[in-house]
């Protein structure tokens, strides 16, 4: 009895000191999660399960209690209710903007990096630039980070405060240990960092991400977000919209005409049915490379794993 009790107490203490880490990604329809390996262990297969109907829409939890209970029960069934959880916030819930810093309205006159403020989010709220967000800056949670790439000095990530509170309530109901919440766009960018770093300054890196009845196109230059567009409709409509987007980007970036320079690398993340994937590759206006997520359930989970120090 004493030995059994000591073993139980040690297991509890060990789980608190050296917790298993689980990464989790949510869309409106599907939850994808994966246990991160510890030293010298192989990567487990991801868990991919459909969400209960009408629990999430447009990146918003519609039924926080039902969704929280579902996530808690899922982790319990895999024996990971005490795991340290890192979560990708759905892309429709998050916004990102690339800015020059200091802003034109800022009284700072020094160079961008030397003038980087101690509290950039607070200063951004004071300056009140029009970022094209569907909510006022005072109503949003903001993170502002310096970047170096072309004319861009800062990357702003924003989410509506109430929406963030709703997601926190979901995981509170689930009864999990929440380590970090990461916007999907940031997780994708981290997951793609090797390709972004390898591309030279004249190369655009485009990523196509399948979503329910849509494709999301994101484009980077010099490792900095440049362009984003949601391609809607049927596959043939995606192809037409994609061709228009690529034509615009080539014009905008000076890739047409006698003095044209630079190129576009186009990547496709997993998620399409085999038939759709083949038709998209055949109809794409330029070569389309299938992206390898390195054994992770998707690119976002790979990004979270890299943030957690996994390989």
PDB file of C-alpha atoms in Angstrom:
ATOM      1  CA  UNK A   1       0.000   0.000   0.000  1.00  0.00           C
ATOM      2  CA  UNK A   2       2.754   2.441   0.953  1.00  0.00           C
ATOM      3  CA  UNK A   3       4.784   1.607  -2.158  1.00  0.00           C
ATOM      4  CA  UNK A   4       1.724   1.965  -4.391  1.00  0.00           C
ATOM      5  CA  UNK A   5       0.911   5.329  -2.843  1.00  0.00           C
ATOM      6  CA  UNK A   6       4.485   6.543  -3.273  1.00  0.00           C
ATOM      7  CA  UNK A   7       4.459   5.435  -6.900  1.00  0.00           C
ATOM      8  CA  UNK A   8       1.202   7.295  -7.509  1.00  0.00           C
ATOM      9  CA  UNK A   9       2.526  10.472  -5.854  1.00  0.00           C
ATOM     10  CA  UNK A  10       5.752  10.241  -7.873  1.00  0.00           C
ATOM     11  CA  UNK A  11       3.825   9.831 -11.133  1.00  0.00           C
ATOM     12  CA  UNK A  12       1.749  12.915 -10.275  1.00  0.00           C
ATOM     13  CA  UNK A  13       4.855  14.936  -9.390  1.00  0.00           C
ATOM     14  CA  UNK A  14       6.671  13.729 -12.507  1.00  0.00           C
ATOM     15  CA  UNK A  15       3.771  14.744 -14.755  1.00  0.00           C
ATOM     16  CA  UNK A  16       3.886  18.230 -13.242  1.00  0.00           C
ATOM     17  CA  UNK A  17       7.671  18.627 -13.448  1.00  0.00           C
ATOM     18  CA  UNK A  18       8.130  16.960 -16.855  1.00  0.00           C
ATOM     19  CA  UNK A  19       4.756  17.182 -18.587  1.00  0.00           C
ATOM     20  CA  UNK A  20       4.003  15.570 -21.900  1.00  0.00           C
ATOM     21  CA  UNK A  21       3.399  18.252 -24.520  1.00  0.00           C
ATOM     22  CA  UNK A  22       0.479  18.081 -26.917  1.00  0.00           C
ATOM     23  CA  UNK A  23      -0.101  20.430 -29.855  1.00  0.00           C
ATOM     24  CA  UNK A  24      -3.644  21.042 -31.086  1.00  0.00           C
ATOM     25  CA  UNK A  25      -5.131  22.713 -34.146  1.00  0.00           C
ATOM     26  CA  UNK A  26      -8.804  23.589 -34.623  1.00  0.00           C
ATOM     27  CA  UNK A  27     -10.859  24.368 -37.691  1.00  0.00           C
ATOM     28  CA  UNK A  28     -14.619  24.755 -37.893  1.00  0.00           C
ATOM     29  CA  UNK A  29     -14.980  21.048 -38.683  1.00  0.00           C
ATOM     30  CA  UNK A  30     -11.932  19.131 -37.485  1.00  0.00           C
ATOM     31  CA  UNK A  31      -9.600  18.916 -34.495  1.00  0.00           C
ATOM     32  CA  UNK A  32      -6.039  17.745 -35.160  1.00  0.00           C
ATOM     33  CA  UNK A  33      -3.750  17.009 -32.219  1.00  0.00           C
ATOM     34  CA  UNK A  34      -0.433  15.276 -31.679  1.00  0.00           C
ATOM     35  CA  UNK A  35       1.756  14.242 -28.791  1.00  0.00           C
ATOM     36  CA  UNK A  36       5.250  15.728 -29.034  1.00  0.00           C
ATOM     37  CA  UNK A  37       8.049  13.181 -28.636  1.00  0.00           C
ATOM     38  CA  UNK A  38      10.459  13.282 -25.738  1.00  0.00           C
ATOM     39  CA  UNK A  39      14.185  12.721 -26.216  1.00  0.00           C
ATOM     40  CA  UNK A  40      15.033   9.879 -28.606  1.00  0.00           C
ATOM     41  CA  UNK A  41      11.377   8.912 -29.060  1.00  0.00           C
ATOM     42  CA  UNK A  42       9.581   8.632 -32.420  1.00  0.00           C
ATOM     43  CA  UNK A  43       6.799  11.005 -33.386  1.00  0.00           C
ATOM     44  CA  UNK A  44       3.332   9.564 -32.731  1.00  0.00           C
ATOM     45  CA  UNK A  45       0.646   9.645 -35.405  1.00  0.00           C
ATOM     46  CA  UNK A  46      -1.724  12.638 -35.160  1.00  0.00           C
ATOM     47  CA  UNK A  47      -5.264  12.367 -33.824  1.00  0.00           C
ATOM     48  CA  UNK A  48      -7.732  13.726 -36.381  1.00  0.00           C
ATOM     49  CA  UNK A  49     -11.345  13.856 -35.241  1.00  0.00           C
ATOM     50  CA  UNK A  50     -14.435  15.743 -36.471  1.00  0.00           C
ATOM     51  CA  UNK A  51     -15.828  18.380 -34.144  1.00  0.00           C
ATOM     52  CA  UNK A  52     -19.417  18.083 -32.917  1.00  0.00           C
ATOM     53  CA  UNK A  53     -21.815  19.837 -35.274  1.00  0.00           C
ATOM     54  CA  UNK A  54     -22.278  23.617 -34.887  1.00  0.00           C
ATOM     55  CA  UNK A  55     -19.718  24.031 -32.108  1.00  0.00           C
ATOM     56  CA  UNK A  56     -17.374  26.304 -34.067  1.00  0.00           C
ATOM     57  CA  UNK A  57     -17.937  28.646 -37.009  1.00  0.00           C
ATOM     58  CA  UNK A  58     -15.678  31.255 -38.575  1.00  0.00           C
ATOM     59  CA  UNK A  59     -13.055  30.651 -35.906  1.00  0.00           C
ATOM     60  CA  UNK A  60     -15.550  31.346 -33.099  1.00  0.00           C
ATOM     61  CA  UNK A  61     -16.657  28.807 -30.483  1.00  0.00           C
ATOM     62  CA  UNK A  62     -20.460  28.773 -30.650  1.00  0.00           C
ATOM     63  CA  UNK A  63     -20.949  26.312 -27.778  1.00  0.00           C
ATOM     64  CA  UNK A  64     -18.091  26.808 -25.338  1.00  0.00           C
ATOM     65  CA  UNK A  65     -19.265  24.193 -22.845  1.00  0.00           C
ATOM     66  CA  UNK A  66     -19.849  21.465 -25.448  1.00  0.00           C
ATOM     67  CA  UNK A  67     -16.548  22.210 -27.188  1.00  0.00           C
ATOM     68  CA  UNK A  68     -14.622  22.326 -23.907  1.00  0.00           C
ATOM     69  CA  UNK A  69     -16.120  19.024 -22.755  1.00  0.00           C
ATOM     70  CA  UNK A  70     -15.287  17.441 -26.123  1.00  0.00           C
ATOM     71  CA  UNK A  71     -11.629  18.516 -25.971  1.00  0.00           C
ATOM     72  CA  UNK A  72     -11.302  17.400 -22.350  1.00  0.00           C
ATOM     73  CA  UNK A  73     -12.868  14.002 -23.091  1.00  0.00           C
ATOM     74  CA  UNK A  74     -10.601  13.533 -26.118  1.00  0.00           C
ATOM     75  CA  UNK A  75      -7.425  14.211 -24.152  1.00  0.00           C
ATOM     76  CA  UNK A  76      -8.694  11.983 -21.346  1.00  0.00           C
ATOM     77  CA  UNK A  77      -9.293   9.132 -23.798  1.00  0.00           C
ATOM     78  CA  UNK A  78      -5.667   9.414 -24.968  1.00  0.00           C
ATOM     79  CA  UNK A  79      -4.394   9.619 -21.387  1.00  0.00           C
ATOM     80  CA  UNK A  80      -3.159  13.184 -21.848  1.00  0.00           C
ATOM     81  CA  UNK A  81      -5.524  15.290 -19.729  1.00  0.00           C
ATOM     82  CA  UNK A  82      -2.496  16.445 -17.674  1.00  0.00           C
ATOM     83  CA  UNK A  83      -0.399  17.281 -20.734  1.00  0.00           C
ATOM     84  CA  UNK A  84       0.831  20.810 -21.391  1.00  0.00           C
ATOM     85  CA  UNK A  85      -1.272  21.962 -24.319  1.00  0.00           C
ATOM     86  CA  UNK A  86      -0.230  24.367 -27.100  1.00  0.00           C
ATOM     87  CA  UNK A  87      -3.076  25.485 -29.343  1.00  0.00           C
ATOM     88  CA  UNK A  88      -3.358  27.049 -32.787  1.00  0.00           C
ATOM     89  CA  UNK A  89      -6.049  29.725 -32.843  1.00  0.00           C
ATOM     90  CA  UNK A  90      -8.165  29.402 -36.026  1.00  0.00           C
ATOM     91  CA  UNK A  91      -7.093  31.685 -38.872  1.00  0.00           C
ATOM     92  CA  UNK A  92     -10.502  33.446 -39.219  1.00  0.00           C
ATOM     93  CA  UNK A  93     -10.169  34.579 -35.592  1.00  0.00           C
ATOM     94  CA  UNK A  94      -6.783  36.242 -36.121  1.00  0.00           C
ATOM     95  CA  UNK A  95      -5.384  39.077 -38.195  1.00  0.00           C
ATOM     96  CA  UNK A  96      -1.846  40.081 -39.055  1.00  0.00           C
ATOM     97  CA  UNK A  97      -0.403  43.201 -40.605  1.00  0.00           C
ATOM     98  CA  UNK A  98       3.098  44.161 -41.759  1.00  0.00           C
ATOM     99  CA  UNK A  99       4.062  47.749 -40.922  1.00  0.00           C
ATOM    100  CA  UNK A 100       6.880  50.212 -41.211  1.00  0.00           C
ATOM    101  CA  UNK A 101       8.096  51.332 -37.776  1.00  0.00           C
ATOM    102  CA  UNK A 102       8.082  53.987 -36.539  1.00  0.00           C
ATOM    103  CA  UNK A 103       4.749  54.829 -38.097  1.00  0.00           C
ATOM    104  CA  UNK A 104       4.362  58.060 -40.000  1.00  0.00           C
ATOM    105  CA  UNK A 105       2.347  59.501 -37.110  1.00  0.00           C
ATOM    106  CA  UNK A 106       4.991  58.595 -34.542  1.00  0.00           C
ATOM    107  CA  UNK A 107       7.115  61.352 -32.964  1.00  0.00           C
ATOM    108  CA  UNK A 108      10.122  59.008 -33.039  1.00  0.00           C
ATOM    109  CA  UNK A 109      12.763  60.093 -35.526  1.00  0.00           C
ATOM    110  CA  UNK A 110      15.522  57.530 -35.102  1.00  0.00           C
ATOM    111  CA  UNK A 111      15.992  54.485 -37.332  1.00  0.00           C
ATOM    112  CA  UNK A 112      13.382  51.719 -37.005  1.00  0.00           C
ATOM    113  CA  UNK A 113      15.273  49.232 -34.853  1.00  0.00           C
ATOM    114  CA  UNK A 114      17.019  51.780 -32.646  1.00  0.00           C
ATOM    115  CA  UNK A 115      13.635  53.442 -32.067  1.00  0.00           C
ATOM    116  CA  UNK A 116      11.835  50.228 -31.114  1.00  0.00           C
ATOM    117  CA  UNK A 117       9.644  51.137 -28.108  1.00  0.00           C
ATOM    118  CA  UNK A 118       9.450  49.217 -24.847  1.00  0.00           C
ATOM    119  CA  UNK A 119       5.678  48.816 -25.223  1.00  0.00           C
ATOM    120  CA  UNK A 120       4.950  48.771 -28.961  1.00  0.00           C
ATOM    121  CA  UNK A 121       1.365  47.527 -28.568  1.00  0.00           C
ATOM    122  CA  UNK A 122       0.525  50.418 -26.234  1.00  0.00           C
ATOM    123  CA  UNK A 123       2.107  52.925 -28.609  1.00  0.00           C
ATOM    124  CA  UNK A 124       0.228  51.435 -31.535  1.00  0.00           C
ATOM    125  CA  UNK A 125      -3.053  51.976 -29.680  1.00  0.00           C
ATOM    126  CA  UNK A 126      -2.053  55.580 -28.948  1.00  0.00           C
ATOM    127  CA  UNK A 127      -1.230  56.285 -32.600  1.00  0.00           C
ATOM    128  CA  UNK A 128      -4.480  54.669 -33.820  1.00  0.00           C
ATOM    129  CA  UNK A 129      -3.372  53.716 -37.353  1.00  0.00           C
ATOM    130  CA  UNK A 130      -6.009  52.286 -39.659  1.00  0.00           C
ATOM    131  CA  UNK A 131      -5.077  48.594 -39.861  1.00  0.00           C
ATOM    132  CA  UNK A 132      -8.315  47.554 -41.535  1.00  0.00           C
ATOM    133  CA  UNK A 133      -9.379  45.416 -38.569  1.00  0.00           C
ATOM    134  CA  UNK A 134     -13.071  44.626 -37.902  1.00  0.00           C
ATOM    135  CA  UNK A 135     -12.691  45.943 -34.339  1.00  0.00           C
ATOM    136  CA  UNK A 136     -11.124  48.973 -32.644  1.00  0.00           C
ATOM    137  CA  UNK A 137      -7.563  48.567 -31.377  1.00  0.00           C
ATOM    138  CA  UNK A 138      -8.819  49.058 -27.800  1.00  0.00           C
ATOM    139  CA  UNK A 139     -11.048  46.006 -28.251  1.00  0.00           C
ATOM    140  CA  UNK A 140      -8.237  43.767 -29.456  1.00  0.00           C
ATOM    141  CA  UNK A 141      -5.320  41.839 -28.020  1.00  0.00           C
ATOM    142  CA  UNK A 142      -2.210  42.919 -29.933  1.00  0.00           C
ATOM    143  CA  UNK A 143       1.283  41.567 -30.274  1.00  0.00           C
ATOM    144  CA  UNK A 144       3.848  43.650 -32.141  1.00  0.00           C
ATOM    145  CA  UNK A 145       7.215  42.152 -33.030  1.00  0.00           C
ATOM    146  CA  UNK A 146      10.162  43.553 -34.980  1.00  0.00           C
ATOM    147  CA  UNK A 147      11.103  41.946 -38.288  1.00  0.00           C
ATOM    148  CA  UNK A 148      13.673  42.739 -40.935  1.00  0.00           C
ATOM    149  CA  UNK A 149      12.625  42.334 -44.518  1.00  0.00           C
ATOM    150  CA  UNK A 150      12.535  44.965 -47.243  1.00  0.00           C
ATOM    151  CA  UNK A 151      10.461  47.981 -46.251  1.00  0.00           C
ATOM    152  CA  UNK A 152       8.772  46.207 -43.350  1.00  0.00           C
ATOM    153  CA  UNK A 153       9.919  46.652 -39.753  1.00  0.00           C
ATOM    154  CA  UNK A 154       7.061  45.226 -37.669  1.00  0.00           C
ATOM    155  CA  UNK A 155       4.535  42.404 -37.725  1.00  0.00           C
ATOM    156  CA  UNK A 156       1.276  42.995 -35.836  1.00  0.00           C
ATOM    157  CA  UNK A 157      -0.941  40.102 -34.751  1.00  0.00           C
ATOM    158  CA  UNK A 158      -4.426  40.930 -33.474  1.00  0.00           C
ATOM    159  CA  UNK A 159      -7.459  39.095 -32.100  1.00  0.00           C
ATOM    160  CA  UNK A 160     -10.656  40.505 -30.628  1.00  0.00           C
ATOM    161  CA  UNK A 161     -10.445  40.418 -26.813  1.00  0.00           C
ATOM    162  CA  UNK A 162     -13.864  38.854 -26.305  1.00  0.00           C
ATOM    163  CA  UNK A 163     -13.117  36.142 -28.844  1.00  0.00           C
ATOM    164  CA  UNK A 164      -9.833  35.378 -27.088  1.00  0.00           C
ATOM    165  CA  UNK A 165     -11.716  35.216 -23.770  1.00  0.00           C
ATOM    166  CA  UNK A 166     -14.195  32.780 -25.333  1.00  0.00           C
ATOM    167  CA  UNK A 167     -11.383  30.463 -26.416  1.00  0.00           C
ATOM    168  CA  UNK A 168      -9.748  30.647 -23.003  1.00  0.00           C
ATOM    169  CA  UNK A 169     -13.089  29.654 -21.472  1.00  0.00           C
ATOM    170  CA  UNK A 170     -13.261  26.631 -23.797  1.00  0.00           C
ATOM    171  CA  UNK A 171      -9.937  25.325 -22.506  1.00  0.00           C
ATOM    172  CA  UNK A 172     -10.841  26.189 -18.932  1.00  0.00           C
ATOM    173  CA  UNK A 173     -13.941  24.004 -19.291  1.00  0.00           C
ATOM    174  CA  UNK A 174     -11.787  21.277 -20.850  1.00  0.00           C
ATOM    175  CA  UNK A 175      -9.734  21.240 -17.635  1.00  0.00           C
ATOM    176  CA  UNK A 176      -6.385  21.283 -19.430  1.00  0.00           C
ATOM    177  CA  UNK A 177      -3.033  22.936 -18.756  1.00  0.00           C
ATOM    178  CA  UNK A 178      -2.751  25.591 -21.445  1.00  0.00           C
ATOM    179  CA  UNK A 179       0.832  26.446 -22.358  1.00  0.00           C
ATOM    180  CA  UNK A 180       0.382  28.805 -25.291  1.00  0.00           C
ATOM    181  CA  UNK A 181      -2.114  30.078 -27.857  1.00  0.00           C
ATOM    182  CA  UNK A 182      -0.628  30.875 -31.258  1.00  0.00           C
ATOM    183  CA  UNK A 183      -2.450  32.477 -34.219  1.00  0.00           C
ATOM    184  CA  UNK A 184      -2.627  30.095 -37.156  1.00  0.00           C
ATOM    185  CA  UNK A 185      -0.787  32.536 -39.425  1.00  0.00           C
ATOM    186  CA  UNK A 186       2.190  32.623 -37.062  1.00  0.00           C
ATOM    187  CA  UNK A 187       2.219  28.822 -36.706  1.00  0.00           C
ATOM    188  CA  UNK A 188       2.218  28.445 -40.503  1.00  0.00           C
ATOM    189  CA  UNK A 189       5.068  30.905 -40.879  1.00  0.00           C
ATOM    190  CA  UNK A 190       7.182  29.153 -38.231  1.00  0.00           C
ATOM    191  CA  UNK A 191       6.425  25.767 -39.807  1.00  0.00           C
ATOM    192  CA  UNK A 192       7.613  27.142 -43.142  1.00  0.00           C
ATOM    193  CA  UNK A 193      10.653  29.001 -41.807  1.00  0.00           C
ATOM    194  CA  UNK A 194      13.257  26.784 -43.493  1.00  0.00           C
ATOM    195  CA  UNK A 195      11.797  27.502 -46.935  1.00  0.00           C
ATOM    196  CA  UNK A 196      11.376  31.200 -46.173  1.00  0.00           C
ATOM    197  CA  UNK A 197      14.991  31.543 -45.028  1.00  0.00           C
ATOM    198  CA  UNK A 198      16.270  29.650 -48.062  1.00  0.00           C
ATOM    199  CA  UNK A 199      14.502  31.932 -50.563  1.00  0.00           C
ATOM    200  CA  UNK A 200      16.429  34.971 -51.813  1.00  0.00           C
ATOM    201  CA  UNK A 201      15.006  38.489 -51.725  1.00  0.00           C
ATOM    202  CA  UNK A 202      13.757  38.304 -55.330  1.00  0.00           C
ATOM    203  CA  UNK A 203      11.724  35.140 -54.721  1.00  0.00           C
ATOM    204  CA  UNK A 204       8.139  35.081 -53.504  1.00  0.00           C
ATOM    205  CA  UNK A 205       7.106  32.025 -51.509  1.00  0.00           C
ATOM    206  CA  UNK A 206       3.411  31.223 -51.868  1.00  0.00           C
ATOM    207  CA  UNK A 207       1.496  28.727 -49.752  1.00  0.00           C
ATOM    208  CA  UNK A 208      -1.910  27.225 -50.543  1.00  0.00           C
ATOM    209  CA  UNK A 209      -3.782  25.904 -47.492  1.00  0.00           C
ATOM    210  CA  UNK A 210      -6.982  23.866 -47.957  1.00  0.00           C
ATOM    211  CA  UNK A 211      -9.993  25.004 -45.913  1.00  0.00           C
ATOM    212  CA  UNK A 212     -13.638  23.890 -46.031  1.00  0.00           C
ATOM    213  CA  UNK A 213     -14.839  24.834 -49.548  1.00  0.00           C
ATOM    214  CA  UNK A 214     -11.888  27.217 -49.989  1.00  0.00           C
ATOM    215  CA  UNK A 215      -8.142  27.612 -50.459  1.00  0.00           C
ATOM    216  CA  UNK A 216      -6.149  30.188 -48.520  1.00  0.00           C
ATOM    217  CA  UNK A 217      -3.213  31.763 -50.370  1.00  0.00           C
ATOM    218  CA  UNK A 218      -0.417  33.351 -48.348  1.00  0.00           C
ATOM    219  CA  UNK A 219       2.692  34.907 -49.883  1.00  0.00           C
ATOM    220  CA  UNK A 220       5.967  35.950 -48.252  1.00  0.00           C
ATOM    221  CA  UNK A 221       8.942  37.933 -49.488  1.00  0.00           C
ATOM    222  CA  UNK A 222      12.228  38.040 -47.560  1.00  0.00           C
ATOM    223  CA  UNK A 223      10.478  36.064 -44.819  1.00  0.00           C
ATOM    224  CA  UNK A 224       7.820  38.764 -44.307  1.00  0.00           C
ATOM    225  CA  UNK A 225       4.083  38.386 -45.096  1.00  0.00           C
ATOM    226  CA  UNK A 226       3.245  40.174 -48.338  1.00  0.00           C
ATOM    227  CA  UNK A 227      -0.177  39.010 -49.495  1.00  0.00           C
ATOM    228  CA  UNK A 228      -3.184  36.941 -48.363  1.00  0.00           C
ATOM    229  CA  UNK A 229      -6.309  35.915 -50.216  1.00  0.00           C
ATOM    230  CA  UNK A 230      -9.090  33.380 -49.625  1.00  0.00           C
ATOM    231  CA  UNK A 231      -9.985  31.557 -52.861  1.00  0.00           C
ATOM    232  CA  UNK A 232     -13.640  30.519 -52.718  1.00  0.00           C
ATOM    233  CA  UNK A 233     -16.051  28.486 -54.812  1.00  0.00           C
ATOM    234  CA  UNK A 234     -15.289  25.291 -56.728  1.00  0.00           C
ATOM    235  CA  UNK A 235     -11.865  24.046 -57.843  1.00  0.00           C
ATOM    236  CA  UNK A 236     -12.161  25.604 -61.311  1.00  0.00           C
ATOM    237  CA  UNK A 237     -12.919  28.949 -59.650  1.00  0.00           C
ATOM    238  CA  UNK A 238      -9.889  28.537 -57.375  1.00  0.00           C
ATOM    239  CA  UNK A 239      -7.698  28.143 -60.439  1.00  0.00           C
ATOM    240  CA  UNK A 240      -9.074  31.304 -62.044  1.00  0.00           C
ATOM    241  CA  UNK A 241      -8.656  33.325 -58.841  1.00  0.00           C
ATOM    242  CA  UNK A 242      -5.167  31.925 -58.285  1.00  0.00           C
ATOM    243  CA  UNK A 243      -4.073  32.881 -61.794  1.00  0.00           C
ATOM    244  CA  UNK A 244      -5.355  36.431 -61.227  1.00  0.00           C
ATOM    245  CA  UNK A 245      -3.517  36.653 -57.881  1.00  0.00           C
ATOM    246  CA  UNK A 246      -0.224  35.463 -59.376  1.00  0.00           C
ATOM    247  CA  UNK A 247      -0.590  37.854 -62.306  1.00  0.00           C
ATOM    248  CA  UNK A 248      -1.155  40.747 -59.889  1.00  0.00           C
ATOM    249  CA  UNK A 249       1.843  39.764 -57.746  1.00  0.00           C
ATOM    250  CA  UNK A 250       4.144  39.541 -60.768  1.00  0.00           C
ATOM    251  CA  UNK A 251       3.028  43.009 -61.854  1.00  0.00           C
ATOM    252  CA  UNK A 252       3.294  44.471 -58.342  1.00  0.00           C
ATOM    253  CA  UNK A 253       6.764  43.014 -57.746  1.00  0.00           C
ATOM    254  CA  UNK A 254       8.189  43.937 -61.154  1.00  0.00           C
ATOM    255  CA  UNK A 255       8.373  40.368 -62.454  1.00  0.00           C
ATOM    256  CA  UNK A 256       7.068  41.200 -65.924  1.00  0.00           C
ATOM    257  CA  UNK A 257       8.601  42.948 -68.934  1.00  0.00           C
ATOM    258  CA  UNK A 258      12.127  43.148 -70.322  1.00  0.00           C
ATOM    259  CA  UNK A 259      13.669  44.054 -66.963  1.00  0.00           C
ATOM    260  CA  UNK A 260      11.743  41.404 -65.045  1.00  0.00           C
ATOM    261  CA  UNK A 261      13.539  39.590 -62.267  1.00  0.00           C
ATOM    262  CA  UNK A 262      12.527  37.222 -59.506  1.00  0.00           C
ATOM    263  CA  UNK A 263      10.252  34.203 -59.311  1.00  0.00           C
ATOM    264  CA  UNK A 264       7.409  32.638 -57.355  1.00  0.00           C
ATOM    265  CA  UNK A 265       7.642  29.307 -55.532  1.00  0.00           C
ATOM    266  CA  UNK A 266       4.200  27.838 -54.931  1.00  0.00           C
ATOM    267  CA  UNK A 267       3.603  25.206 -52.242  1.00  0.00           C
ATOM    268  CA  UNK A 268       0.487  23.169 -51.448  1.00  0.00           C
ATOM    269  CA  UNK A 269      -0.176  21.967 -47.902  1.00  0.00           C
ATOM    270  CA  UNK A 270      -1.912  18.641 -47.316  1.00  0.00           C
ATOM    271  CA  UNK A 271      -5.666  18.504 -46.885  1.00  0.00           C
ATOM    272  CA  UNK A 272      -7.243  18.043 -50.306  1.00  0.00           C
ATOM    273  CA  UNK A 273      -8.731  14.798 -51.543  1.00  0.00           C
ATOM    274  CA  UNK A 274      -6.423  12.957 -53.942  1.00  0.00           C
ATOM    275  CA  UNK A 275      -8.595  13.756 -56.977  1.00  0.00           C
ATOM    276  CA  UNK A 276      -8.797  17.448 -56.126  1.00  0.00           C
ATOM    277  CA  UNK A 277      -5.058  17.626 -55.511  1.00  0.00           C
ATOM    278  CA  UNK A 278      -4.280  16.098 -58.903  1.00  0.00           C
ATOM    279  CA  UNK A 279      -6.693  18.420 -60.725  1.00  0.00           C
ATOM    280  CA  UNK A 280      -5.253  21.442 -58.927  1.00  0.00           C
ATOM    281  CA  UNK A 281      -1.702  20.464 -59.864  1.00  0.00           C
ATOM    282  CA  UNK A 282      -2.666  19.873 -63.509  1.00  0.00           C
ATOM    283  CA  UNK A 283      -4.599  23.141 -63.814  1.00  0.00           C
ATOM    284  CA  UNK A 284      -2.247  25.359 -61.805  1.00  0.00           C
ATOM    285  CA  UNK A 285      -0.731  28.192 -63.897  1.00  0.00           C
ATOM    286  CA  UNK A 286       2.721  27.293 -62.576  1.00  0.00           C
ATOM    287  CA  UNK A 287       4.458  24.290 -60.948  1.00  0.00           C
ATOM    288  CA  UNK A 288       2.934  23.376 -57.583  1.00  0.00           C
ATOM    289  CA  UNK A 289       5.076  21.593 -55.000  1.00  0.00           C
ATOM    290  CA  UNK A 290       3.485  19.390 -52.337  1.00  0.00           C
ATOM    291  CA  UNK A 291       4.601  20.448 -48.871  1.00  0.00           C
ATOM    292  CA  UNK A 292       5.972  17.875 -46.445  1.00  0.00           C
ATOM    293  CA  UNK A 293       4.943  18.571 -42.833  1.00  0.00           C
ATOM    294  CA  UNK A 294       7.690  16.346 -41.458  1.00  0.00           C
ATOM    295  CA  UNK A 295       5.392  13.743 -39.898  1.00  0.00           C
ATOM    296  CA  UNK A 296       3.167  16.291 -38.150  1.00  0.00           C
ATOM    297  CA  UNK A 297      -0.593  16.343 -38.656  1.00  0.00           C
ATOM    298  CA  UNK A 298      -0.364  19.599 -40.586  1.00  0.00           C
ATOM    299  CA  UNK A 299       1.875  22.631 -41.098  1.00  0.00           C
ATOM    300  CA  UNK A 300       0.439  24.496 -38.090  1.00  0.00           C
ATOM    301  CA  UNK A 301       1.291  21.622 -35.736  1.00  0.00           C
ATOM    302  CA  UNK A 302       4.817  21.551 -37.158  1.00  0.00           C
ATOM    303  CA  UNK A 303       5.091  25.266 -36.402  1.00  0.00           C
ATOM    304  CA  UNK A 304       3.903  24.740 -32.823  1.00  0.00           C
ATOM    305  CA  UNK A 305       6.352  21.879 -32.381  1.00  0.00           C
ATOM    306  CA  UNK A 306       9.224  24.094 -33.530  1.00  0.00           C
ATOM    307  CA  UNK A 307       8.121  26.790 -31.074  1.00  0.00           C
ATOM    308  CA  UNK A 308       8.180  24.128 -28.355  1.00  0.00           C
ATOM    309  CA  UNK A 309      11.703  23.133 -29.312  1.00  0.00           C
ATOM    310  CA  UNK A 310      10.798  19.814 -30.957  1.00  0.00           C
ATOM    311  CA  UNK A 311      12.348  18.614 -34.215  1.00  0.00           C
TER     312      UNK A 311
END
